[in-house]
Tab-separated table of C-alpha atoms and ligand atoms in Angstrom:
chain	number	residue	atom	x	y	z
A	1	MET	CA	126.788	116.154	138.713
A	2	PRO	CA	123.383	114.900	137.455
A	3	LEU	CA	123.202	114.016	133.740
A	4	LEU	CA	122.428	117.015	131.561
A	5	PRO	CA	119.920	115.610	129.028
A	6	PHE	CA	119.933	116.834	125.414
A	7	THR	CA	116.438	118.169	125.986
A	8	ARG	CA	113.789	118.460	128.669
A	9	PRO	CA	110.228	119.814	128.520
A	10	GLN	CA	109.376	122.829	130.668
A	11	ILE	CA	105.845	122.751	132.093
A	12	ASP	CA	104.826	125.485	134.551
A	13	GLU	CA	102.787	124.945	137.733
A	14	GLU	CA	99.735	126.731	136.313
A	15	THR	CA	99.656	124.230	133.447
A	16	ILE	CA	100.002	121.303	135.837
A	17	ALA	CA	97.072	122.692	137.865
A	18	GLY	CA	95.150	123.254	134.623
A	19	VAL	CA	95.647	119.623	133.632
A	20	ALA	CA	94.352	118.538	137.040
A	21	GLU	CA	91.273	120.703	136.465
A	22	VAL	CA	90.651	119.046	133.100
A	23	LEU	CA	90.988	115.631	134.720
A	24	ARG	CA	88.388	116.591	137.338
A	25	SER	CA	86.052	118.238	134.830
A	26	GLY	CA	84.312	115.112	133.586
A	27	TRP	CA	85.458	115.733	129.969
A	28	ILE	CA	88.965	114.524	129.209
A	29	THR	CA	89.025	113.731	125.485
A	30	SER	CA	88.551	116.267	122.629
A	31	GLY	CA	86.414	119.141	123.864
A	32	PRO	CA	86.695	122.776	124.943
A	33	GLN	CA	90.470	122.666	125.540
A	34	VAL	CA	91.071	121.378	122.014
A	35	LYS	CA	88.864	124.148	120.600
A	36	ALA	CA	90.742	126.765	122.631
A	37	PHE	CA	94.132	125.349	121.612
A	38	GLU	CA	93.151	125.367	117.929
A	39	ALA	CA	91.969	128.984	118.223
A	40	ALA	CA	95.252	130.003	119.896
A	41	LEU	CA	97.279	128.211	117.215
A	42	SER	CA	95.227	129.857	114.488
A	43	ALA	CA	95.987	133.276	115.996
A	44	LEU	CA	99.711	132.448	115.738
A	45	CYS	CA	99.216	131.363	112.120
A	46	GLY	CA	97.715	134.559	110.781
A	47	GLY	CA	94.130	133.473	111.443
A	48	ARG	CA	94.348	130.455	109.136
A	49	ALA	CA	92.326	127.338	109.999
A	50	VAL	CA	94.230	124.944	112.271
A	51	ARG	CA	93.145	121.502	113.408
A	52	THR	CA	94.955	119.460	116.056
A	53	PHE	CA	95.885	115.770	116.060
A	54	ASN	CA	97.283	113.277	118.514
A	55	SER	CA	100.643	113.397	116.685
A	56	GLY	CA	102.561	115.310	114.064
A	57	THR	CA	102.617	112.093	112.040
A	58	ALA	CA	98.799	112.066	111.891
A	59	ALA	CA	98.805	115.726	110.802
A	60	LEU	CA	101.216	114.885	107.956
A	61	GLU	CA	99.178	111.877	106.836
A	62	VAL	CA	95.951	113.884	106.789
A	63	ALA	CA	97.753	116.636	104.858
A	64	LEU	CA	98.679	114.103	102.172
A	65	ARG	CA	95.109	112.817	102.046
A	66	LEU	CA	93.731	116.368	101.801
A	67	ALA	CA	96.119	116.991	98.901
A	68	GLY	CA	94.631	113.923	97.211
A	69	ILE	CA	97.909	111.997	97.189
A	70	GLY	CA	97.681	108.220	96.887
A	71	PRO	CA	98.735	105.164	94.870
A	72	GLY	CA	100.723	105.987	91.738
A	73	ASP	CA	101.881	109.358	93.073
A	74	GLU	CA	105.427	110.369	93.992
A	75	VAL	CA	106.362	112.727	96.805
A	76	ILE	CA	109.813	114.305	97.026
A	77	THR	CA	111.433	114.613	100.431
A	78	THR	CA	114.693	114.513	102.385
A	79	PRO	CA	116.285	111.310	103.666
A	80	LEU	CA	117.642	113.206	106.709
A	81	SER	CA	114.590	113.406	108.944
A	82	TRP	CA	112.619	111.436	111.457
A	83	VAL	CA	111.317	108.431	109.517
A	84	ALA	CA	107.708	109.635	109.997
A	85	THR	CA	108.284	112.086	107.118
A	86	ALA	CA	108.498	109.291	104.534
A	87	ASN	CA	106.423	106.680	106.384
A	88	VAL	CA	103.300	108.792	105.900
A	89	VAL	CA	103.887	108.789	102.141
A	90	LEU	CA	103.918	104.980	102.218
A	91	GLU	CA	100.831	105.000	104.468
A	92	VAL	CA	98.774	106.740	101.786
A	93	GLY	CA	100.070	104.312	99.140
A	94	ALA	CA	102.369	106.785	97.371
A	95	ARG	CA	106.111	106.560	96.753
A	96	PRO	CA	108.655	108.719	98.591
A	97	VAL	CA	111.432	109.998	96.327
A	98	PHE	CA	114.496	111.178	98.193
A	99	VAL	CA	116.755	114.093	97.335
A	100	ASP	CA	120.094	114.667	99.077
A	101	VAL	CA	120.578	117.466	101.601
A	102	ASP	CA	122.691	120.592	101.447
A	103	SER	CA	125.713	119.906	103.662
A	104	ARG	CA	125.578	123.385	105.220
A	105	THR	CA	121.879	123.673	106.091
A	106	ARG	CA	121.323	119.892	106.371
A	107	ASN	CA	117.926	120.489	104.758
A	108	ILE	CA	116.744	119.236	101.363
A	109	ASP	CA	118.977	120.569	98.575
A	110	LEU	CA	116.590	122.715	96.543
A	111	ASN	CA	118.998	122.622	93.574
A	112	GLU	CA	118.528	118.860	93.355
A	113	ILE	CA	114.739	118.723	93.416
A	114	GLU	CA	114.032	119.624	89.809
A	115	LYS	CA	115.936	116.705	88.296
A	116	THR	CA	113.905	114.175	90.318
A	117	ILE	CA	110.516	115.506	89.189
A	118	SER	CA	108.647	112.961	87.057
A	119	PRO	CA	105.128	112.972	85.589
A	120	ALA	CA	104.027	111.163	88.784
A	121	THR	CA	105.417	113.803	91.170
A	122	ARG	CA	102.599	115.462	93.066
A	123	ALA	CA	104.152	117.058	96.135
A	124	VAL	CA	107.245	118.013	98.108
A	125	ILE	CA	107.666	117.550	101.847
A	126	PRO	CA	110.411	119.905	103.044
A	127	VAL	CA	111.662	119.390	106.618
A	128	ASP	CA	113.108	122.218	108.734
A	129	LEU	CA	115.716	120.075	110.483
A	130	ALA	CA	116.629	121.372	113.940
A	131	GLY	CA	114.203	124.256	113.357
A	132	LEU	CA	116.177	125.896	110.529
A	133	PRO	CA	113.628	126.864	107.864
A	134	VAL	CA	114.010	125.622	104.308
A	135	ASP	CA	114.146	128.623	101.929
A	136	ARG	CA	110.414	129.245	101.463
A	137	ASP	CA	110.856	131.687	98.568
A	138	ARG	CA	112.740	129.190	96.418
A	139	LEU	CA	110.590	126.284	97.577
A	140	TYR	CA	107.292	127.917	96.656
A	141	SER	CA	108.535	129.365	93.386
A	142	LEU	CA	109.643	125.849	92.376
A	143	ALA	CA	106.341	124.345	93.549
A	144	ARG	CA	104.359	126.928	91.596
A	145	ALA	CA	106.424	126.438	88.441
A	146	LYS	CA	106.112	122.634	88.604
A	147	LYS	CA	102.515	122.581	89.920
A	148	LEU	CA	103.432	120.629	93.043
A	149	ARG	CA	101.678	120.689	96.389
A	150	VAL	CA	103.821	121.502	99.420
A	151	ILE	CA	103.308	119.714	102.712
A	152	GLU	CA	105.623	121.493	105.114
A	153	ASP	CA	106.983	119.111	107.725
A	154	ALA	CA	107.427	121.864	110.278
A	155	ALA	CA	107.393	119.310	113.115
A	156	GLN	CA	110.579	120.857	114.499
A	157	SER	CA	110.098	124.479	113.486
A	158	PHE	CA	107.097	125.731	115.452
A	159	GLY	CA	107.970	129.304	116.443
A	160	ALA	CA	110.462	129.760	113.598
A	161	ASN	CA	109.859	132.260	110.797
A	162	TRP	CA	110.757	132.926	107.195
A	163	ARG	CA	111.757	136.569	106.602
A	164	GLY	CA	109.775	137.583	109.669
A	165	LYS	CA	106.610	135.652	108.787
A	166	ALA	CA	105.735	132.909	111.283
A	167	LEU	CA	105.849	129.433	109.790
A	168	GLY	CA	102.256	128.312	109.434
A	169	SER	CA	101.009	131.825	108.657
A	170	PHE	CA	101.573	131.366	104.912
A	171	GLY	CA	102.092	128.612	102.353
A	172	ASP	CA	100.285	125.383	101.561
A	173	LEU	CA	99.657	122.639	104.167
A	174	VAL	CA	101.845	123.040	107.276
A	175	ALA	CA	102.220	120.298	109.899
A	176	PHE	CA	103.596	120.821	113.413
A	177	SER	CA	104.460	118.305	116.133
A	178	PHE	CA	104.013	118.805	119.866
A	179	HIS	CA	105.882	115.649	120.852
A	180	ALA	CA	107.574	115.772	124.270
A	181	ASN	CA	110.917	116.911	122.810
A	182	LYS	CA	109.530	119.747	120.704
A	183	ASN	CA	109.923	123.425	121.616
A	184	VAL	CA	106.234	123.487	122.558
A	185	THR	CA	104.722	120.220	123.726
A	186	CYS	CA	101.418	118.498	124.527
A	187	ALA	CA	103.346	115.348	125.608
A	188	GLU	CA	102.148	113.957	122.263
A	189	GLY	CA	100.261	115.974	119.672
A	190	GLY	CA	100.321	117.740	116.357
A	191	ALA	CA	98.552	120.365	114.287
A	192	LEU	CA	97.804	121.014	110.648
A	193	VAL	CA	97.416	124.490	109.206
A	194	LEU	CA	95.043	124.498	106.251
A	195	PRO	CA	95.498	126.762	103.222
A	196	ASP	CA	91.731	126.972	102.721
A	197	GLU	CA	88.857	127.116	105.227
A	198	HIS	CA	86.803	124.834	102.947
A	199	LEU	CA	89.090	121.916	103.806
A	200	VAL	CA	87.995	121.969	107.466
A	201	PRO	CA	85.046	119.518	107.215
A	202	LEU	CA	87.079	116.882	105.318
A	203	CYS	CA	90.055	117.419	107.632
A	204	GLU	CA	87.821	116.805	110.653
A	205	LYS	CA	86.335	113.689	109.060
A	206	LEU	CA	89.762	112.249	108.184
A	207	ARG	CA	90.800	112.883	111.793
A	208	LEU	CA	87.992	110.823	113.322
A	209	GLN	CA	86.683	107.765	111.489
A	210	GLY	CA	85.203	109.776	108.629
A	211	VAL	CA	82.237	110.708	110.796
A	212	ALA	CA	80.148	113.794	110.020
A	213	ARG	CA	77.441	114.711	112.539
A	214	SER	CA	74.344	116.784	111.879
A	215	GLY	CA	71.351	118.007	113.864
A	216	GLU	CA	70.626	116.343	117.209
A	217	ASP	CA	71.318	112.781	116.199
A	218	GLY	CA	72.493	112.672	112.569
A	219	MET	CA	75.604	110.723	111.638
A	220	GLU	CA	77.071	109.861	108.238
A	221	VAL	CA	80.330	108.325	107.017
A	222	ASP	CA	81.383	108.863	103.389
A	223	VAL	CA	85.157	108.645	103.684
A	224	LEU	CA	87.607	106.456	105.643
A	225	GLY	CA	89.131	108.373	108.527
A	226	GLY	CA	91.631	107.537	111.270
A	227	LYS	CA	91.505	107.924	115.057
A	228	TRP	CA	93.756	110.866	115.479
A	229	ASN	CA	91.992	113.399	117.697
A	230	LEU	CA	93.893	115.209	120.454
A	231	THR	CA	92.656	114.854	124.043
A	232	ASP	CA	91.683	117.842	126.191
A	233	VAL	CA	94.356	116.735	128.677
A	234	ALA	CA	97.035	117.130	126.006
A	235	ALA	CA	95.497	120.328	124.609
A	236	ARG	CA	95.603	121.894	128.092
A	237	ILE	CA	99.343	121.229	128.256
A	238	GLY	CA	99.764	122.878	124.848
A	239	LEU	CA	97.663	125.875	125.899
A	240	GLY	CA	99.908	126.343	128.932
A	241	GLN	CA	102.989	126.256	126.711
A	242	LEU	CA	101.958	128.833	124.103
A	243	PRO	CA	102.385	131.944	126.289
A	244	HIS	CA	106.043	130.917	126.727
A	245	LEU	CA	106.755	130.387	123.033
A	246	GLY	CA	108.527	133.732	122.524
A	247	ALA	CA	110.633	133.387	125.669
A	248	PHE	CA	111.484	129.759	124.894
A	249	THR	CA	112.696	130.688	121.415
A	250	GLU	CA	114.703	133.646	122.726
A	251	ARG	CA	116.365	131.503	125.366
A	252	ARG	CA	117.217	128.812	122.818
A	253	ARG	CA	118.761	131.448	120.539
A	254	ALA	CA	120.828	132.837	123.411
A	255	LEU	CA	122.099	129.377	124.348
A	256	ALA	CA	122.945	128.623	120.693
A	257	LYS	CA	124.883	131.910	120.537
A	258	ARG	CA	126.816	130.826	123.592
A	259	TYR	CA	127.730	127.528	121.901
A	260	PHE	CA	129.152	129.494	118.967
A	261	ALA	CA	131.050	131.791	121.310
A	262	LEU	CA	132.634	128.977	123.325
A	263	TRP	CA	133.040	126.116	120.852
A	264	ASP	CA	136.669	125.279	120.045
A	265	ARG	CA	136.885	125.416	116.231
A	266	SER	CA	140.160	123.442	116.250
A	267	LEU	CA	138.236	120.262	117.161
A	268	GLY	CA	137.235	119.883	113.511
A	269	CYS	CA	133.453	119.662	114.000
A	270	GLU	CA	130.996	121.278	111.574
A	271	LEU	CA	128.649	123.698	113.321
A	272	PRO	CA	125.117	124.548	112.166
A	273	PRO	CA	124.380	127.772	110.219
A	274	GLU	CA	124.419	130.774	112.557
A	275	ASP	CA	120.816	131.843	112.061
A	276	PHE	CA	119.588	133.848	115.039
A	277	ALA	CA	116.681	135.487	113.240
A	278	GLN	CA	114.632	132.686	111.686
A	279	SER	CA	115.516	129.340	113.321
A	280	ASN	CA	113.768	128.338	116.538
A	281	TRP	CA	116.911	126.395	117.547
A	282	HIS	CA	114.988	123.208	118.165
A	283	MET	CA	118.357	121.425	118.309
A	284	PHE	CA	122.043	122.283	118.343
A	285	GLN	CA	123.719	119.676	116.155
A	286	ILE	CA	127.399	119.341	115.437
A	287	ALA	CA	128.763	117.042	112.731
A	288	LEU	CA	131.671	115.093	114.177
A	289	PRO	CA	134.886	114.808	112.175
A	290	SER	CA	135.250	111.494	110.295
A	291	ARG	CA	138.040	110.354	112.661
A	292	VAL	CA	135.521	110.234	115.534
A	293	GLU	CA	133.095	107.366	116.039
A	294	ARG	CA	129.783	108.828	117.199
A	295	SER	CA	128.886	105.988	119.552
A	296	SER	CA	132.169	106.368	121.414
A	297	PHE	CA	131.722	110.174	121.548
A	298	MET	CA	128.252	109.664	123.024
A	299	LYS	CA	129.481	107.214	125.622
A	300	LYS	CA	132.390	109.423	126.677
A	301	MET	CA	130.112	112.464	126.873
A	302	ARG	CA	127.692	110.480	129.025
A	303	ASP	CA	130.605	109.625	131.315
A	304	GLU	CA	131.156	113.408	131.572
A	305	GLY	CA	127.497	113.830	132.567
A	306	ILE	CA	126.272	115.103	129.181
A	307	GLY	CA	123.436	113.529	127.165
A	308	VAL	CA	123.836	113.481	123.377
A	309	GLY	CA	121.065	112.616	120.908
A	310	VAL	CA	120.988	111.131	117.386
A	311	HIS	CA	118.715	112.916	114.867
A	312	TYR	CA	118.725	111.012	112.494
A	313	PRO	CA	120.257	108.164	110.508
A	314	ALA	CA	119.559	108.670	106.779
A	315	MET	CA	116.255	106.875	106.399
A	316	HIS	CA	116.774	105.410	102.895
A	317	MET	CA	119.262	103.046	104.544
A	318	PHE	CA	116.616	101.493	106.798
A	319	LYS	CA	115.651	97.950	105.745
A	320	LEU	CA	112.103	99.014	104.910
A	321	TYR	CA	113.389	101.602	102.434
A	322	ARG	CA	116.156	99.373	101.045
A	323	ARG	CA	113.438	96.856	100.205
A	324	LEU	CA	111.860	99.589	98.092
A	325	GLY	CA	115.094	99.928	96.125
A	326	TRP	CA	117.038	102.681	97.884
A	327	ARG	CA	120.777	102.083	98.268
A	328	GLU	CA	123.778	103.320	100.204
A	329	GLY	CA	125.765	105.843	98.177
A	330	GLN	CA	122.742	107.549	96.622
A	331	PHE	CA	122.710	110.504	99.027
A	332	PRO	CA	126.266	111.053	100.232
A	333	GLN	CA	125.603	114.191	102.292
A	334	ALA	CA	122.603	112.731	104.123
A	335	GLU	CA	124.523	109.508	104.740
A	336	ARG	CA	127.576	111.340	106.079
A	337	LEU	CA	125.500	113.628	108.302
A	338	GLY	CA	123.289	110.730	109.373
A	339	ARG	CA	126.401	109.018	110.729
A	340	SER	CA	128.087	112.079	112.222
A	341	LEU	CA	125.432	114.469	113.589
A	342	ALA	CA	125.355	114.673	117.364
A	343	THR	CA	122.641	116.661	119.128
A	344	LEU	CA	124.031	118.571	122.104
A	345	PRO	CA	121.908	119.718	125.066
A	346	LEU	CA	119.706	122.717	124.293
A	347	PHE	CA	116.505	123.550	126.144
A	348	PRO	CA	115.206	126.757	127.732
A	349	ALA	CA	115.795	125.746	131.359
A	350	MET	CA	119.507	125.200	130.739
A	351	ALA	CA	121.859	127.555	132.530
A	352	ASP	CA	124.584	129.423	130.664
A	353	ASP	CA	127.204	127.400	132.457
A	354	ASP	CA	125.588	124.174	131.267
A	355	VAL	CA	126.734	125.244	127.778
A	356	ASP	CA	130.197	125.893	129.207
A	357	ARG	CA	130.158	122.380	130.679
A	358	VAL	CA	129.155	120.808	127.355
A	359	CYS	CA	131.851	122.701	125.445
A	360	ALA	CA	134.525	121.754	127.990
A	361	ALA	CA	133.460	118.094	128.005
A	362	ALA	CA	133.420	117.946	124.181
A	363	LYS	CA	136.899	119.493	124.074
A	364	LYS	CA	138.172	116.907	126.535
A	365	VAL	CA	136.537	114.004	124.677
A	366	LEU	CA	137.537	115.128	121.180
A	367	SER	CA	141.078	116.353	121.899
B	1	PLP	C1	110.863	116.087	111.244
B	1	PLP	C2	109.766	115.350	111.935
B	1	PLP	N1	108.710	114.949	111.226
B	1	PLP	C3	107.662	114.330	111.799
B	1	PLP	C4	107.640	114.077	113.145
B	1	PLP	C5	106.486	113.350	113.699
B	1	PLP	O1	105.887	113.993	114.777
B	1	PLP	P1	105.202	113.125	115.949
B	1	PLP	O2	106.298	112.455	116.702
B	1	PLP	O3	104.458	114.135	116.739
B	1	PLP	O4	104.300	112.142	115.283
B	1	PLP	C6	108.711	114.508	113.941
B	1	PLP	C7	108.704	114.325	115.401
B	1	PLP	O5	109.367	113.597	116.007
B	1	PLP	C8	109.808	115.130	113.323
B	1	PLP	O6	110.867	115.526	114.031
């Protein structure tokens, strides 16, 4: 049996041919495909302005810069995320302030945010881990009450919704990732949804060296920008993915349902919340019981032909963050989940009996 990976992108033949066309066209960096991709993303986000980037990380960093966050400012976020979430805060010279996660949702514990707010707090970066949306009603009512900006790290939750409203179609700044493992991919890429059309010119300048062009030959630079534009090659992949978004999400939900139907509850693992309405099921993560060492579980599963992923160790325990003063023991839930979460295979091209195989292998390994 070939190894069943924990995820695999699904690119159709029309997209592959479309990429070849872009490569032959004579224009391979940002151009008409990027414009078309941004228009298609905007349509999915209620017509709001969307600009693309060469990564979700770049989209998050530009969001922070657009919100005016810099040295002296604090930004509240979760320690249980890909380290990009907090790295971007450091990149703009601000300080990330971590808050533990809710053990059930594995997302930032909204009850804990208020007590960490200081006079320097300027923003919150919620993360929809595995595609399960953070409670947007509570989040935004807190942000409004405390006058905080919200930069939604929706890197994993493209295609998810809150009470029927697509993520990105409402709220403050919303950043998506189109990294190879995401539900919709450009190979590498990202997008930022802007809460206000007036932010577009500055967003575009921050994306590309601060350059503003005018007339036939005018060029001016009045702000320091990065080099974060998406290529037309990548945008063409993304454009080919978008028509499948609904079907991809449906298939992921069906596979997740099958995991719940077949998983042996006596194994002592914690399963994710059973949300089949809002989550995009970017990942299916179990928390292993404390008696099980994750590395040995992963190795034994690999021997059974099943790939298992790690998303993610609690980031305040990384050396970089320890040097900034964070310590083990500060966020017990994130630390426990960071050690015990195991990402099982879930991607649209999986067959139903692949789920059966994973459940049987896990039962064998954990029994
Ligand atoms: C939660 C989270 N935030 C940010 C990122 C960064 O996105 P990218 O890898 O596209 O830079 C990712 C993607 O891996 C992510 O999962």
